[in-house]
XYZ file of N, CA and C in Angstrom:
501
model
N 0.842 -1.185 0.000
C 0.000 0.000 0.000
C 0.882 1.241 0.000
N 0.135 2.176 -0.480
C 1.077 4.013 -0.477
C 1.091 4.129 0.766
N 2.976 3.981 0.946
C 2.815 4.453 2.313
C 3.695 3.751 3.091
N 3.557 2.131 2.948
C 4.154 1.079 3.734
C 5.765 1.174 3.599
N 6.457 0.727 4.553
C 8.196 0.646 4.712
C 8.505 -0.255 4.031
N 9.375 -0.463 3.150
C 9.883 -1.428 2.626
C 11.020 -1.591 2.884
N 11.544 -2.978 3.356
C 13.147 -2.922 3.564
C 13.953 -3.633 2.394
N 14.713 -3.466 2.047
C 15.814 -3.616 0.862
C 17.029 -4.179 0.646
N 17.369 -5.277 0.774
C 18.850 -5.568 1.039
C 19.605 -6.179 -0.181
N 21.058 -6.036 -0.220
C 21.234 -5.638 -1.614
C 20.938 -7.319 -2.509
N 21.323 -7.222 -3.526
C 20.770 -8.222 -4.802
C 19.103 -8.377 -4.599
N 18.563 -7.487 -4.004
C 16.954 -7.310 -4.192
C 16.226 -6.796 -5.229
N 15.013 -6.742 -5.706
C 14.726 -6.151 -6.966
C 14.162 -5.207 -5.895
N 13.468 -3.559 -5.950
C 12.780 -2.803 -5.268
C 11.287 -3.400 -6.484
N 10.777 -3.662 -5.394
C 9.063 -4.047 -5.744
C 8.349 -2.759 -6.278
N 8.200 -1.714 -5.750
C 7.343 -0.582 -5.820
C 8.463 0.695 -6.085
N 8.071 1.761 -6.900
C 8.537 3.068 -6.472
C 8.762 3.701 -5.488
N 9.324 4.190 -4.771
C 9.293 5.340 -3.440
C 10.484 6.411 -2.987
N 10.536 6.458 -1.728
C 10.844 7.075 -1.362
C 12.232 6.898 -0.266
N 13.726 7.073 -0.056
C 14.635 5.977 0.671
C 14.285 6.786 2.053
N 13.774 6.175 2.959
C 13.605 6.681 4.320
C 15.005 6.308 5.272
N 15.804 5.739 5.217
C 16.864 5.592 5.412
C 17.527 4.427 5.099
N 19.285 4.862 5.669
C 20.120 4.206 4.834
C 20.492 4.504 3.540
N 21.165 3.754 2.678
C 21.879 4.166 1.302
C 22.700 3.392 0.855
N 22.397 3.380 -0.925
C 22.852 2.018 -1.764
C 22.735 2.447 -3.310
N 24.239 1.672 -3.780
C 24.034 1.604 -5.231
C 22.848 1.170 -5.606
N 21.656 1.739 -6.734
C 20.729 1.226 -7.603
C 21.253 0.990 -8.663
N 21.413 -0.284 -9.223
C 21.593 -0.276 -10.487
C 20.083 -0.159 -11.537
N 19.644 0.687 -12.293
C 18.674 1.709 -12.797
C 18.603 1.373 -14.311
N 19.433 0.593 -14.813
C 19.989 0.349 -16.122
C 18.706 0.173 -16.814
N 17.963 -0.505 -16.523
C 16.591 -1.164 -16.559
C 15.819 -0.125 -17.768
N 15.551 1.349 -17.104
C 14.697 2.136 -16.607
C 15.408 3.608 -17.547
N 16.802 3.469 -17.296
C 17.551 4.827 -17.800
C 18.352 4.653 -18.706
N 19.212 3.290 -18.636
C 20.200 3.059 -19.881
C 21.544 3.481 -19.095
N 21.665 3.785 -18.052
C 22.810 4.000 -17.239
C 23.320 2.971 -16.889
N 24.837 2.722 -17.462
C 25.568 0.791 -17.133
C 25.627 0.840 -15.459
N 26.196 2.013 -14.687
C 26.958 1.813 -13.849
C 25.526 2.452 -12.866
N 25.833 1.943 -11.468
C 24.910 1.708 -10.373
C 24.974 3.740 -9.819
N 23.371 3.684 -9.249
C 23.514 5.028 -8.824
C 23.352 5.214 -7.717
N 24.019 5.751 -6.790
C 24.230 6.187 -5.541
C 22.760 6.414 -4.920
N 22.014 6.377 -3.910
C 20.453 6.567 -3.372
C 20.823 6.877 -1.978
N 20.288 7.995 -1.610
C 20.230 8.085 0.128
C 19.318 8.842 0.143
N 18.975 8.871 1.544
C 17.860 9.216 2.075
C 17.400 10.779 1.566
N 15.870 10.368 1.456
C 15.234 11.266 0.659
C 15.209 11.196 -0.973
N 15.966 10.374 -1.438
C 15.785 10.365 -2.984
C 15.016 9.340 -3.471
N 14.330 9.467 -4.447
C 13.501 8.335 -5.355
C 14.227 7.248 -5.522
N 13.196 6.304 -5.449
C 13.884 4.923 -6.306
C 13.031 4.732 -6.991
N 13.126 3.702 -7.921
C 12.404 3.093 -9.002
C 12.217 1.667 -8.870
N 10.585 1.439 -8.871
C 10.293 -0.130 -8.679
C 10.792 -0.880 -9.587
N 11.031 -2.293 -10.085
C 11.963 -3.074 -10.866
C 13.381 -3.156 -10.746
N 14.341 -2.070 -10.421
C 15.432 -1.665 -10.322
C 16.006 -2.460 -9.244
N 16.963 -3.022 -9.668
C 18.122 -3.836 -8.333
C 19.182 -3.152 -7.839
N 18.991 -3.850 -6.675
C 19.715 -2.851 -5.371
C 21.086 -3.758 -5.114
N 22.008 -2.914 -5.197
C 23.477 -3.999 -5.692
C 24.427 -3.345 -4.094
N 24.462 -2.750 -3.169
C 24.844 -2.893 -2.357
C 24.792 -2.567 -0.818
N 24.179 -1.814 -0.438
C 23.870 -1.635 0.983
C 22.319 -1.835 1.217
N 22.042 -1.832 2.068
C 20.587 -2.567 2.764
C 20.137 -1.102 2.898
N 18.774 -0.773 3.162
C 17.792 0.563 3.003
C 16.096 0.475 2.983
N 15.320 1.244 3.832
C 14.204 1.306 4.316
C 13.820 2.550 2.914
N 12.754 2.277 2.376
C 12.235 3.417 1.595
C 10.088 3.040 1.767
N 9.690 4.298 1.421
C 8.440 3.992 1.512
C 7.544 4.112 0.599
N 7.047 3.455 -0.296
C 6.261 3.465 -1.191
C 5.122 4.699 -1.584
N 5.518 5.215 -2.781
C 4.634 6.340 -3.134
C 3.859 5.909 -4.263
N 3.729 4.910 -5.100
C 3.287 4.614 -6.627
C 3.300 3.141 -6.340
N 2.003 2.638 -7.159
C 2.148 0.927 -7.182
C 1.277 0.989 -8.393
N 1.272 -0.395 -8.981
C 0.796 -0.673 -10.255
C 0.990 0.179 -11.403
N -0.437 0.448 -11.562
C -0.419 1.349 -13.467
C 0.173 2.748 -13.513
N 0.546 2.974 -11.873
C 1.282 4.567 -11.200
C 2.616 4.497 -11.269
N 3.295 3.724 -11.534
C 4.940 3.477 -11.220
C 5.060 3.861 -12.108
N 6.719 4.385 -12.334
C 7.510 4.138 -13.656
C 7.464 3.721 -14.509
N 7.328 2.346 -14.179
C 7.256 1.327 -15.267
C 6.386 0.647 -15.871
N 5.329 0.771 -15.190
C 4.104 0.847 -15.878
C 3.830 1.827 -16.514
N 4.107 3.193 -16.748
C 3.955 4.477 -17.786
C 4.485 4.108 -18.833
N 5.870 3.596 -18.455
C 6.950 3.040 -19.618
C 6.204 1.656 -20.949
N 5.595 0.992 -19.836
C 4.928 -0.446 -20.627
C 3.947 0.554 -21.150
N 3.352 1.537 -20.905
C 2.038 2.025 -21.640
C 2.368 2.726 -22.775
N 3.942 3.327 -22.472
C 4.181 4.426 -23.330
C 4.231 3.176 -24.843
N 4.958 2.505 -24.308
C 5.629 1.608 -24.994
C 4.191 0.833 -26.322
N 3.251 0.533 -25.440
C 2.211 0.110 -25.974
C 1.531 1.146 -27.214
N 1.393 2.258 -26.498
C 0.693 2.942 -27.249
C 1.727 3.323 -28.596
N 2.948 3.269 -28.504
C 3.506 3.595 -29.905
C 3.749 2.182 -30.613
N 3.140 1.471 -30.199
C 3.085 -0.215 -30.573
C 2.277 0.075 -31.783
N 0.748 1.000 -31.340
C -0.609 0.975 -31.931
C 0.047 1.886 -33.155
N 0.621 2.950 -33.002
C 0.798 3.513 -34.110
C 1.833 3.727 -34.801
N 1.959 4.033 -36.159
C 3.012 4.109 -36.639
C 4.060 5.219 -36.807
N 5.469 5.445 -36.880
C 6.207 6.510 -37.044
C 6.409 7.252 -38.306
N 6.369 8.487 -38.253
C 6.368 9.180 -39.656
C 7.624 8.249 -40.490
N 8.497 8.372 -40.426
C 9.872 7.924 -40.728
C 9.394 6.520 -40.908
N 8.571 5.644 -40.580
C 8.485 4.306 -40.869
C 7.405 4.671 -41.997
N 6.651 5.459 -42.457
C 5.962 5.653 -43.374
C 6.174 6.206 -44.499
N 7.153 6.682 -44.394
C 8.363 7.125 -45.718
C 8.806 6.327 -45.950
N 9.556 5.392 -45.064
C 10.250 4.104 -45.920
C 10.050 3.529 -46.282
N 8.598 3.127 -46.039
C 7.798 2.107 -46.654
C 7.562 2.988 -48.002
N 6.962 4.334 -48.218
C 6.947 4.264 -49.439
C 7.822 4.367 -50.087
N 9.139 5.099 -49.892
C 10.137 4.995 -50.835
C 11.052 3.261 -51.058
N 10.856 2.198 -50.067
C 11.411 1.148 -50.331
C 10.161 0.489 -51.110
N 8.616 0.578 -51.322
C 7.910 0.683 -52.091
C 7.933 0.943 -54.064
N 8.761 1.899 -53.810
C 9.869 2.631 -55.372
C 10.846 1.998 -55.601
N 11.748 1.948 -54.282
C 13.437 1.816 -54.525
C 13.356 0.160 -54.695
N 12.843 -0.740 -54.275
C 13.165 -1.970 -53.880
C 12.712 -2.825 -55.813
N 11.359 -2.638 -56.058
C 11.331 -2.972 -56.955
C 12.053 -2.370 -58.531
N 12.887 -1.250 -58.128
C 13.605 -0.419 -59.327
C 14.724 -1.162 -59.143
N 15.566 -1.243 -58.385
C 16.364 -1.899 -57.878
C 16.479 -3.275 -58.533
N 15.056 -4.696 -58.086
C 15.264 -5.640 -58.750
C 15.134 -5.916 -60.498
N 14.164 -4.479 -60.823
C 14.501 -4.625 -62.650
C 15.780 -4.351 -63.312
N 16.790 -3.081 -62.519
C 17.625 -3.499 -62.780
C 18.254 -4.346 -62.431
N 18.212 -5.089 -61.490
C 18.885 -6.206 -61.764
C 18.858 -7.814 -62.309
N 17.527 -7.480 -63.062
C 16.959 -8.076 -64.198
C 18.020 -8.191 -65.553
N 17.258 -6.558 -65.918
C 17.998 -5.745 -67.332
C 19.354 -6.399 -66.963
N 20.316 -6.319 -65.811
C 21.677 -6.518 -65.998
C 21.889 -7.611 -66.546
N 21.302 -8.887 -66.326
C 21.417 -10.421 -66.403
C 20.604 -10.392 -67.467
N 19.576 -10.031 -68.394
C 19.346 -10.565 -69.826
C 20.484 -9.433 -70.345
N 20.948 -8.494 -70.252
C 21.798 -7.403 -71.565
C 23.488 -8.656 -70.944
N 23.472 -9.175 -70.330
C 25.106 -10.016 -69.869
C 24.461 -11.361 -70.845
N 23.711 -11.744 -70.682
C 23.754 -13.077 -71.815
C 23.058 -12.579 -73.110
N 22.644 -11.768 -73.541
C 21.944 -11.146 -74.936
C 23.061 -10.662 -75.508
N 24.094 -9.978 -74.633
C 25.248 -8.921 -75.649
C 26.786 -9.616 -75.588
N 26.425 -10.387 -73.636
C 27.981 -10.946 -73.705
C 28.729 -11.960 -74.596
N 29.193 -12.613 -74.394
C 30.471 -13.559 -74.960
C 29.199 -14.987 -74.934
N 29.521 -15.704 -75.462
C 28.870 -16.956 -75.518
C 28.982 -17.857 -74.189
N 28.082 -18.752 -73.451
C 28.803 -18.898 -71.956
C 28.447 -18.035 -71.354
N 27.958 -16.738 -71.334
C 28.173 -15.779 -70.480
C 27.092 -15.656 -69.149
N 26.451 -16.996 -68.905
C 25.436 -17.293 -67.949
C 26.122 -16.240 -66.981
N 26.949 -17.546 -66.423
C 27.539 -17.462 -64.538
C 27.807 -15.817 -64.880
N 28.484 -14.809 -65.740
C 28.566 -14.156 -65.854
C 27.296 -12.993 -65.278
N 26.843 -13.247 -66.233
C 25.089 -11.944 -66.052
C 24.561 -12.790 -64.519
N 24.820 -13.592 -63.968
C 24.317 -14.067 -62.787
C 24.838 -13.072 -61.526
N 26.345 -13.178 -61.776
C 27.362 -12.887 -61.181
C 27.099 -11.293 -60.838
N 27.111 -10.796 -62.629
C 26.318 -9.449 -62.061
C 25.305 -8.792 -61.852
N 23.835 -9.252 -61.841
C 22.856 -9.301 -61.632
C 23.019 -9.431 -59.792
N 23.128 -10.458 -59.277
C 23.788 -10.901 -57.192
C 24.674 -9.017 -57.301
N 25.175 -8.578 -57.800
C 26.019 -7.479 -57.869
C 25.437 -6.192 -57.684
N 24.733 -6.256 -58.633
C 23.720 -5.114 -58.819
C 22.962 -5.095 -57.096
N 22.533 -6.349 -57.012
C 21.464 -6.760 -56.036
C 22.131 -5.977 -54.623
N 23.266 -7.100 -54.412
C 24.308 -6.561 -52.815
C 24.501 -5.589 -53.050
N 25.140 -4.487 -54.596
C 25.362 -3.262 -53.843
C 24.322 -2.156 -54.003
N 23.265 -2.605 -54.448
C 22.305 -1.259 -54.574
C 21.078 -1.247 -53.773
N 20.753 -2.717 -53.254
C 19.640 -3.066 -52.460
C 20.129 -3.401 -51.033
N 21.378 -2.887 -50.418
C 21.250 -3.532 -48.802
C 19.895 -3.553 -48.269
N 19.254 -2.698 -48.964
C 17.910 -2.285 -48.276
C 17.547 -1.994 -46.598
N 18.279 -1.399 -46.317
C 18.953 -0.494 -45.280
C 17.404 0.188 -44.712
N 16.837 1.150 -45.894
C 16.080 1.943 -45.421
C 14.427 0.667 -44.859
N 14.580 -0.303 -46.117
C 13.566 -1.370 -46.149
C 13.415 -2.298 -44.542
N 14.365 -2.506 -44.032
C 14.481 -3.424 -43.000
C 14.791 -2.594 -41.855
N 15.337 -1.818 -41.604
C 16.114 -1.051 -40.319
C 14.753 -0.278 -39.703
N 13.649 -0.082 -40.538
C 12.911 0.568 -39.459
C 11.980 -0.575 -38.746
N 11.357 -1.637 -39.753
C 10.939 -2.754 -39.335
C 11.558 -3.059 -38.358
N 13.048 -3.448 -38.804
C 13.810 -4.641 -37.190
C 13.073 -3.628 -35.914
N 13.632 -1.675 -36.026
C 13.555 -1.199 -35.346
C 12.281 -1.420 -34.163
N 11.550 -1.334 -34.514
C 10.269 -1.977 -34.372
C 9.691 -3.370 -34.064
N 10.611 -4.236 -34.293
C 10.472 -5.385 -33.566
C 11.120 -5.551 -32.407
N 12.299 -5.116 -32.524
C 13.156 -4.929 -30.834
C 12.458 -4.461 -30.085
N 11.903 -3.088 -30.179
C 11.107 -2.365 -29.343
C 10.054 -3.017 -28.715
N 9.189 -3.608 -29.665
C 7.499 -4.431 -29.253
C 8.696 -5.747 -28.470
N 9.560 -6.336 -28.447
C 10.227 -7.339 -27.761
C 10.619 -6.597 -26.482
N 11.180 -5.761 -26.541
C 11.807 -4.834 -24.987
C 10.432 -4.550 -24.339
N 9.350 -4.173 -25.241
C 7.796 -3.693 -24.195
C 7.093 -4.855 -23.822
N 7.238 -5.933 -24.724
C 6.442 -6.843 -23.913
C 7.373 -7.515 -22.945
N 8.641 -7.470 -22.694
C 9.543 -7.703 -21.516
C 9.232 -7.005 -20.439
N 8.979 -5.964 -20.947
C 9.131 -5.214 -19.715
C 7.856 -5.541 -18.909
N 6.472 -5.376 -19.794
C 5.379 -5.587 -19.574
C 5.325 -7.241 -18.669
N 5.788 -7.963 -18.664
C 6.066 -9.546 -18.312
C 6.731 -8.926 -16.792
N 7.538 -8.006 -16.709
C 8.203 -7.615 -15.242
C 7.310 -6.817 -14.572
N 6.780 -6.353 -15.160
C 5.816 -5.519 -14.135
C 4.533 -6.446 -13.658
N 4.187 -7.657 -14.489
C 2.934 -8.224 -14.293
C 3.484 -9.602 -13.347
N 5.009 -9.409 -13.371
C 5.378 -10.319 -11.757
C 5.926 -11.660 -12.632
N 5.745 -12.246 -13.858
C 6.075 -13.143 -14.643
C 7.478 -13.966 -14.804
């Protein structure tokens, strides 16, 4: 409940958000901020529920629980840009829409004008550069990088979402 003492000792996860009523300890926060290295907490400063407590023992008192914490804002934030899409992912789609199939005619055209004009034999050839055309003009960079982007993310939110629901 808002309100109750919680005691803390270190390799603990902190259950709830609050408040350090005494004592003081590295948080490692990494979770939550992207910070590698552990952050110093003493009395009177916030902690963050989920976050592990990596070395001294500490009383703090709960101000936020459930859909109120941190990290539940975070799983929501997370959700709600799940639902919609990013400008920048809607450009790429249309321009890899353009680029992707221009891309594979030429590298069509390359492989019939390599056996229509080349040397006799000249299969493996127009193959060779046709795969050529392909690797260097299609990494398709813009095609895949916002997708992956977007799958990591919905993977990190429903993680996170799995930690907050106790899983």
């Amino acid at each position: 409940m808002r309100g109750d003492t919680i005691v803390v000792r270190p390799g603990e996860r902190l259950p709830v958000d609050g408040v350090i009523t005494s004592g003081a300890s590295a948080i490692d926060e990494s979770m939550v901020t992207g910070e590698s290295l552990p952050v110093e907490r003493h009395t009177g400063e916030r902690v963050i529920g989920g976050t592990l407590n990596t070395t001294g023992a500490f009383r703090y008192a709960a101000t936020t629980l459930g859909s109120d914490s941190v990290l539940a804002r975070i799983v929501r934030l997370v959700h709600e840009a799940q639902g919609s899409r990013a400008p920048i992912q809607r450009l790429a789609d249309r321009v890899s829409a353009i680029f992707v199939p221009t891309v594979i005619g030429i590298a069509i055209l390359t492989f019939v004008v390599w056996v229509v004009v080349g040397p006799p034999g000249s299969v493996l050839h127009a193959v060779a550069a046709a795969v050529a055309v392909l690797i260097i003009a299609c990494p398709c960079a813009m095609g895949l990088a916002v997708p992956t982007a977007v799958m990591v993310l919905d993977g990190e939110g429903r993680r996170a979402r799995r930690s907050v629901q106790g899983r």
